[in-house]
Amino acid sequence: MRAWSDRVRREGERIALVPTMGYFHEGHLALMRRAKELADKVVVSLFVNPIQFGPQEDLAAYPRDLNRDARLAEETGVDVLFVPQVEEMYPPGFQTFVEVTELSKPLCGAKRPGHFRGVATVVLKLFNIVRPHLAVFGLKDYQQYLVIKRLVKDLNLEVEIVGHPIVREEDGLAMSSRNTYLSPEERRSATCLYKALLLARERVREGVREAPKLVEELSRFILSHPHTKIDYISFVDPEDLSPVEEISKPTLLALAVFVGRARLIDNMILEPNK
Ligand code: AMP
């Protein structure tokens, strides 16, 4: 991987990296196409990173299909699909981690201890291995995007971070490899995340400003759908993720909801003055 990148860099070409855990869907492919527009060469990494999963999480069950992913990446014009093995990334004796302390605390960080430490560590490793000029991340994982931007800034990394909008199914469900866990009935319930975001946007347009009041309404709305369990509903500042009580400026509404065994996330920035 390094030799290829060094050669491409020597030839003066720009490299874009799209880090993924595979089982590609249209969201991943959109990031790859964006990368292609922004750089000469596109590298997609496919690595189900064990250190970002908690002990009770779905590492073993995480969906995988390397042949299909390789075909889709090739059809999308990806130059390199980089698929390191766990033993190569974390050989015996591995003990160095990187942590973006504050941005990793709220939201998913509070519910998944160690998750963002695992993400930041693997992304830094991937940057060092692939040496991209830029990297594309999806805004579905909004907190991850902020954590990576902070990592780059704080450690003086020479990578430009590009955020890509959330890609959705026709009924609004944000695409996710984890959607494959949903039964047909759960799949119908899963639209409640996006519908909750739209409901909140509508309420803010109507003039509602109290976040706790909205949390209560959204919570009732989500729980009216079968098989749902709320992990969090949070209104936060889109830059530092600090809690917002009164929606008087653009505010990130972030949701994490279990639908059956699938933990789904979604988010939207609500703009009170639009
Ligand atoms: P994953 O394979 O789920 O770790 O995702 C790899 C990258 O694709 C991350 O930057 C995600 O934020 C991004 N991504 C996943 N799903 C979507 C989506 N529905 N829309 C936009 N980006 C996405």
CSV table of C-alpha atoms and ligand atoms in Angstrom, one decimal:
chain,number,residue,atom,x,y,z
A,1,MET,CA,0.0,0.0,0.0
A,2,ARG,CA,2.8,2.4,1.0
A,3,ALA,CA,4.8,1.7,-2.2
A,4,TRP,CA,1.8,2.4,-4.4
A,5,SER,CA,1.0,5.6,-2.6
A,6,ASP,CA,4.7,6.8,-2.7
A,7,ARG,CA,4.7,6.2,-6.4
A,8,VAL,CA,1.4,8.0,-7.1
A,9,ARG,CA,2.6,10.9,-4.9
A,10,ARG,CA,5.9,11.1,-6.8
A,11,GLU,CA,4.0,11.4,-10.0
A,12,GLY,CA,2.2,14.4,-8.5
A,13,GLU,CA,-1.2,12.8,-8.3
A,14,ARG,CA,-3.7,13.4,-5.5
A,15,ILE,CA,-5.0,10.4,-3.4
A,16,ALA,CA,-8.4,10.3,-1.7
A,17,LEU,CA,-9.1,7.7,1.0
A,18,VAL,CA,-12.6,6.4,1.9
A,19,PRO,CA,-12.4,4.4,5.1
A,20,THR,CA,-15.1,1.8,5.5
A,21,MET,CA,-16.1,-1.4,7.2
A,22,GLY,CA,-17.4,-2.9,4.0
A,23,TYR,CA,-20.8,-4.4,3.0
A,24,PHE,CA,-21.2,-1.6,0.6
A,25,HIS,CA,-24.4,0.2,0.0
A,26,GLU,CA,-25.3,3.4,-2.0
A,27,GLY,CA,-24.0,5.6,0.9
A,28,HIS,CA,-20.5,4.1,0.6
A,29,LEU,CA,-20.6,4.3,-3.2
A,30,ALA,CA,-21.6,8.0,-3.0
A,31,LEU,CA,-18.5,8.7,-0.9
A,32,MET,CA,-16.3,6.8,-3.4
A,33,ARG,CA,-17.8,8.9,-6.3
A,34,ARG,CA,-17.2,12.1,-4.4
A,35,ALA,CA,-13.6,11.0,-3.7
A,36,LYS,CA,-13.1,10.4,-7.4
A,37,GLU,CA,-14.3,13.9,-8.2
A,38,LEU,CA,-11.9,15.4,-5.7
A,39,ALA,CA,-8.7,13.4,-6.4
A,40,ASP,CA,-6.8,11.5,-9.2
A,41,LYS,CA,-6.8,8.2,-7.4
A,42,VAL,CA,-9.2,6.7,-4.9
A,43,VAL,CA,-8.3,4.2,-2.2
A,44,VAL,CA,-11.1,2.5,-0.2
A,45,SER,CA,-10.1,0.7,3.0
A,46,LEU,CA,-12.2,-2.1,4.2
A,47,PHE,CA,-11.5,-3.1,7.7
A,48,VAL,CA,-14.0,-4.2,10.4
A,49,ASN,CA,-12.0,-2.6,13.2
A,50,PRO,CA,-12.3,-4.8,16.3
A,51,ILE,CA,-11.1,-2.1,18.7
A,52,GLN,CA,-14.0,0.2,18.0
A,53,PHE,CA,-16.6,-2.5,19.1
A,54,GLY,CA,-17.6,-3.0,22.7
A,55,PRO,CA,-17.6,-6.5,24.2
A,56,GLN,CA,-21.4,-6.7,23.9
A,57,GLU,CA,-21.6,-5.3,20.4
A,58,ASP,CA,-21.9,-6.9,16.9
A,59,LEU,CA,-18.3,-7.5,15.8
A,60,ALA,CA,-18.8,-11.2,15.1
A,61,ALA,CA,-22.2,-10.6,13.4
A,62,TYR,CA,-21.1,-7.6,11.3
A,63,PRO,CA,-22.1,-8.4,7.7
A,64,ARG,CA,-19.3,-9.2,5.3
A,65,ASP,CA,-19.1,-10.0,1.6
A,66,LEU,CA,-15.6,-9.2,0.2
A,67,ASN,CA,-16.3,-10.5,-3.4
A,68,ARG,CA,-19.4,-8.3,-3.8
A,69,ASP,CA,-17.6,-5.3,-2.2
A,70,ALA,CA,-14.6,-5.8,-4.6
A,71,ARG,CA,-16.9,-5.9,-7.6
A,72,LEU,CA,-18.9,-2.8,-6.5
A,73,ALA,CA,-15.7,-0.8,-5.7
A,74,GLU,CA,-14.3,-1.7,-9.2
A,75,GLU,CA,-17.5,-0.7,-10.9
A,76,THR,CA,-17.4,2.6,-9.1
A,77,GLY,CA,-13.9,3.4,-10.4
A,78,VAL,CA,-12.0,2.8,-7.1
A,79,ASP,CA,-8.2,2.3,-7.8
A,80,VAL,CA,-7.3,0.3,-4.7
A,81,LEU,CA,-9.4,-1.7,-2.3
A,82,PHE,CA,-7.1,-1.9,0.8
A,83,VAL,CA,-8.2,-4.9,3.0
A,84,PRO,CA,-5.7,-5.3,5.8
A,85,GLN,CA,-6.0,-8.2,8.3
A,86,VAL,CA,-6.6,-7.8,12.0
A,87,GLU,CA,-3.2,-9.3,12.8
A,88,GLU,CA,-1.5,-6.9,10.5
A,89,MET,CA,-3.2,-3.9,12.0
A,90,TYR,CA,-2.9,-5.1,15.6
A,91,PRO,CA,0.1,-7.4,15.9
A,92,PRO,CA,1.0,-8.9,19.3
A,93,GLY,CA,2.4,-6.1,21.5
A,94,PHE,CA,0.3,-3.4,20.0
A,95,GLN,CA,-0.4,-0.8,22.7
A,96,THR,CA,-0.6,2.7,21.3
A,97,PHE,CA,-3.9,4.5,21.1
A,98,VAL,CA,-5.1,8.0,20.2
A,99,GLU,CA,-8.0,9.7,21.9
A,100,VAL,CA,-9.9,12.9,21.1
A,101,THR,CA,-10.9,13.4,24.6
A,102,GLU,CA,-13.8,15.9,24.7
A,103,LEU,CA,-15.6,15.3,21.4
A,104,SER,CA,-15.6,11.6,22.2
A,105,LYS,CA,-17.5,12.0,25.5
A,106,PRO,CA,-21.2,12.7,24.6
A,107,LEU,CA,-23.7,10.9,22.3
A,108,CYS,CA,-22.4,7.6,21.0
A,109,GLY,CA,-19.2,8.1,23.1
A,110,ALA,CA,-21.2,7.9,26.3
A,111,LYS,CA,-23.1,4.8,25.1
A,112,ARG,CA,-20.1,3.0,23.5
A,113,PRO,CA,-17.1,3.5,25.8
A,114,GLY,CA,-13.8,3.3,23.9
A,115,HIS,CA,-15.6,3.5,20.5
A,116,PHE,CA,-14.1,6.7,19.3
A,117,ARG,CA,-10.6,5.9,20.7
A,118,GLY,CA,-10.8,2.8,18.4
A,119,VAL,CA,-12.0,4.9,15.5
A,120,ALA,CA,-9.4,7.6,15.9
A,121,THR,CA,-6.6,5.1,16.3
A,122,VAL,CA,-7.5,3.1,13.2
A,123,VAL,CA,-8.1,6.2,11.1
A,124,LEU,CA,-4.7,7.6,12.1
A,125,LYS,CA,-3.1,4.3,11.2
A,126,LEU,CA,-4.9,4.3,7.9
A,127,PHE,CA,-3.7,7.8,7.2
A,128,ASN,CA,-0.2,6.8,7.9
A,129,ILE,CA,-0.4,3.7,5.7
A,130,VAL,CA,-2.3,5.1,2.8
A,131,ARG,CA,-0.9,8.7,3.0
A,132,PRO,CA,-4.0,10.3,1.3
A,133,HIS,CA,-4.2,14.0,0.5
A,134,LEU,CA,-7.9,13.9,1.5
A,135,ALA,CA,-10.4,11.6,3.1
A,136,VAL,CA,-14.2,11.5,2.7
A,137,PHE,CA,-16.4,10.7,5.7
A,138,GLY,CA,-20.2,10.4,5.8
A,139,LEU,CA,-22.2,12.9,8.0
A,140,LYS,CA,-24.4,10.0,9.1
A,141,ASP,CA,-21.6,9.4,11.6
A,142,TYR,CA,-21.6,13.1,12.5
A,143,GLN,CA,-19.7,12.7,15.7
A,144,GLN,CA,-17.1,10.6,14.0
A,145,TYR,CA,-16.6,13.3,11.4
A,146,LEU,CA,-16.0,15.9,14.1
A,147,VAL,CA,-13.6,13.6,16.0
A,148,ILE,CA,-11.5,13.0,12.9
A,149,LYS,CA,-11.4,16.7,12.0
A,150,ARG,CA,-10.2,17.4,15.5
A,151,LEU,CA,-7.6,14.6,15.3
A,152,VAL,CA,-6.2,16.1,12.1
A,153,LYS,CA,-6.0,19.5,13.5
A,154,ASP,CA,-4.6,18.6,16.9
A,155,LEU,CA,-1.9,16.3,15.5
A,156,ASN,CA,-1.0,18.4,12.5
A,157,LEU,CA,-1.9,15.7,10.0
A,158,GLU,CA,-1.7,16.7,6.3
A,159,VAL,CA,-5.1,15.4,5.3
A,160,GLU,CA,-8.1,17.3,4.2
A,161,ILE,CA,-11.3,16.0,5.7
A,162,VAL,CA,-14.5,16.1,3.5
A,163,GLY,CA,-17.9,15.5,4.9
A,164,HIS,CA,-20.6,13.9,2.7
A,165,PRO,CA,-24.4,14.3,3.2
A,166,ILE,CA,-26.4,11.3,4.5
A,167,VAL,CA,-27.6,9.0,1.7
A,168,ARG,CA,-31.1,7.6,2.4
A,169,GLU,CA,-33.5,4.9,1.1
A,170,GLU,CA,-36.6,6.1,-0.7
A,171,ASP,CA,-38.6,6.1,2.5
A,172,GLY,CA,-35.9,8.2,4.3
A,173,LEU,CA,-34.1,5.5,6.3
A,174,ALA,CA,-30.4,6.3,6.3
A,175,MET,CA,-28.5,3.6,4.5
A,176,SER,CA,-26.4,1.4,6.8
A,177,SER,CA,-24.8,-2.0,6.7
A,178,ARG,CA,-26.6,-2.7,9.9
A,179,ASN,CA,-30.0,-2.3,8.2
A,180,THR,CA,-29.4,-5.9,7.1
A,181,TYR,CA,-30.2,-7.0,10.7
A,182,LEU,CA,-33.8,-5.7,10.3
A,183,SER,CA,-36.8,-8.1,9.9
A,184,PRO,CA,-39.5,-6.8,7.5
A,185,GLU,CA,-41.5,-5.5,10.4
A,186,GLU,CA,-38.5,-3.9,12.0
A,187,ARG,CA,-37.6,-2.4,8.6
A,188,ARG,CA,-40.9,-0.6,8.6
A,189,SER,CA,-40.4,0.7,12.1
A,190,ALA,CA,-36.9,1.9,11.2
A,191,THR,CA,-38.3,4.8,9.2
A,192,CYS,CA,-39.3,6.4,12.6
A,193,LEU,CA,-35.8,7.9,13.0
A,194,TYR,CA,-36.0,10.0,9.8
A,195,LYS,CA,-39.7,10.8,10.5
A,196,ALA,CA,-38.7,12.0,14.0
A,197,LEU,CA,-36.1,14.3,12.5
A,198,LEU,CA,-38.7,15.7,10.1
A,199,LEU,CA,-41.2,16.1,12.9
A,200,ALA,CA,-38.6,18.1,15.0
A,201,ARG,CA,-37.8,20.3,12.0
A,202,GLU,CA,-41.5,21.0,11.6
A,203,ARG,CA,-41.9,21.9,15.3
A,204,VAL,CA,-38.9,24.2,15.1
A,205,ARG,CA,-40.4,25.9,12.0
A,206,GLU,CA,-43.6,26.3,14.0
A,207,GLY,CA,-41.6,28.2,16.7
A,208,VAL,CA,-41.0,25.5,19.3
A,209,ARG,CA,-37.6,26.2,20.9
A,210,GLU,CA,-37.4,24.1,24.1
A,211,ALA,CA,-35.3,21.0,23.5
A,212,PRO,CA,-36.6,19.0,26.5
A,213,LYS,CA,-40.2,19.4,25.2
A,214,LEU,CA,-39.1,18.1,21.8
A,215,VAL,CA,-37.2,15.2,23.3
A,216,GLU,CA,-40.4,14.2,25.1
A,217,GLU,CA,-42.5,14.4,21.9
A,218,LEU,CA,-39.9,12.6,19.7
A,219,SER,CA,-39.5,9.9,22.3
A,220,ARG,CA,-43.3,9.2,22.4
A,221,PHE,CA,-43.3,9.2,18.6
A,222,ILE,CA,-40.4,6.8,18.2
A,223,LEU,CA,-41.7,4.4,20.9
A,224,SER,CA,-45.1,4.2,19.1
A,225,HIS,CA,-43.3,2.1,16.5
A,226,PRO,CA,-42.9,-1.7,17.3
A,227,HIS,CA,-39.5,-3.1,18.4
A,228,THR,CA,-37.9,0.3,19.1
A,229,LYS,CA,-35.8,1.2,22.2
A,230,ILE,CA,-34.3,4.7,22.5
A,231,ASP,CA,-30.5,4.9,23.2
A,232,TYR,CA,-30.5,8.7,23.0
A,233,ILE,CA,-32.3,11.7,21.6
A,234,SER,CA,-29.9,14.7,21.9
A,235,PHE,CA,-29.9,18.3,20.9
A,236,VAL,CA,-26.3,19.6,20.8
A,237,ASP,CA,-24.1,22.3,19.4
A,238,PRO,CA,-23.0,21.1,15.9
A,239,GLU,CA,-19.4,22.2,16.5
A,240,ASP,CA,-18.5,21.1,20.0
A,241,LEU,CA,-21.5,18.8,20.8
A,242,SER,CA,-22.3,20.6,24.0
A,243,PRO,CA,-26.0,20.2,25.1
A,244,VAL,CA,-28.5,22.7,23.8
A,245,GLU,CA,-31.6,23.5,25.9
A,246,GLU,CA,-33.0,26.3,23.7
A,247,ILE,CA,-32.9,26.0,20.0
A,248,SER,CA,-31.9,29.6,19.1
A,249,LYS,CA,-29.1,28.8,16.6
A,250,PRO,CA,-28.4,25.9,14.3
A,251,THR,CA,-28.6,22.8,16.5
A,252,LEU,CA,-27.8,19.2,15.7
A,253,LEU,CA,-30.5,16.7,16.6
A,254,ALA,CA,-28.8,13.3,16.9
A,255,LEU,CA,-30.7,10.0,17.4
A,256,ALA,CA,-29.6,6.5,18.3
A,257,VAL,CA,-32.4,3.9,18.4
A,258,PHE,CA,-32.4,0.2,18.7
A,259,VAL,CA,-34.8,-1.4,16.2
A,260,GLY,CA,-34.8,-5.1,17.2
A,261,ARG,CA,-31.1,-5.8,17.6
A,262,ALA,CA,-29.9,-3.2,15.1
A,263,ARG,CA,-28.6,0.0,16.7
A,264,LEU,CA,-29.4,2.8,14.2
A,265,ILE,CA,-28.3,6.4,14.2
A,266,ASP,CA,-29.4,9.4,12.3
A,267,ASN,CA,-29.1,13.2,12.6
A,268,MET,CA,-30.1,16.5,11.2
A,269,ILE,CA,-29.1,20.1,11.7
A,270,LEU,CA,-32.1,22.2,12.7
A,271,GLU,CA,-32.1,25.8,11.7
A,272,PRO,CA,-34.5,28.0,13.8
A,273,ASN,CA,-34.2,31.0,11.6
A,274,LYS,CA,-35.1,29.4,8.3
B,1,AMP,P1,-19.1,2.2,7.7
B,1,AMP,O1,-18.7,1.2,6.7
B,1,AMP,O2,-20.5,2.1,8.2
B,1,AMP,O3,-18.1,2.4,8.8
B,1,AMP,O4,-19.1,3.6,6.9
B,1,AMP,C1,-18.0,4.0,6.1
B,1,AMP,C2,-18.2,5.5,5.8
B,1,AMP,O5,-19.4,5.6,5.0
B,1,AMP,C3,-18.3,6.4,7.0
B,1,AMP,O6,-17.7,7.6,6.7
B,1,AMP,C4,-19.8,6.6,7.1
B,1,AMP,O7,-20.1,7.8,7.7
B,1,AMP,C5,-20.2,6.6,5.6
B,1,AMP,N1,-21.6,6.3,5.5
B,1,AMP,C6,-22.2,5.1,5.9
B,1,AMP,N2,-23.5,5.2,5.7
B,1,AMP,C7,-23.8,6.4,5.1
B,1,AMP,C8,-24.9,7.0,4.6
B,1,AMP,N3,-26.1,6.5,4.6
B,1,AMP,N4,-24.8,8.2,4.0
B,1,AMP,C9,-23.6,8.8,4.0
B,1,AMP,N5,-22.4,8.3,4.4
B,1,AMP,C10,-22.5,7.1,5.0
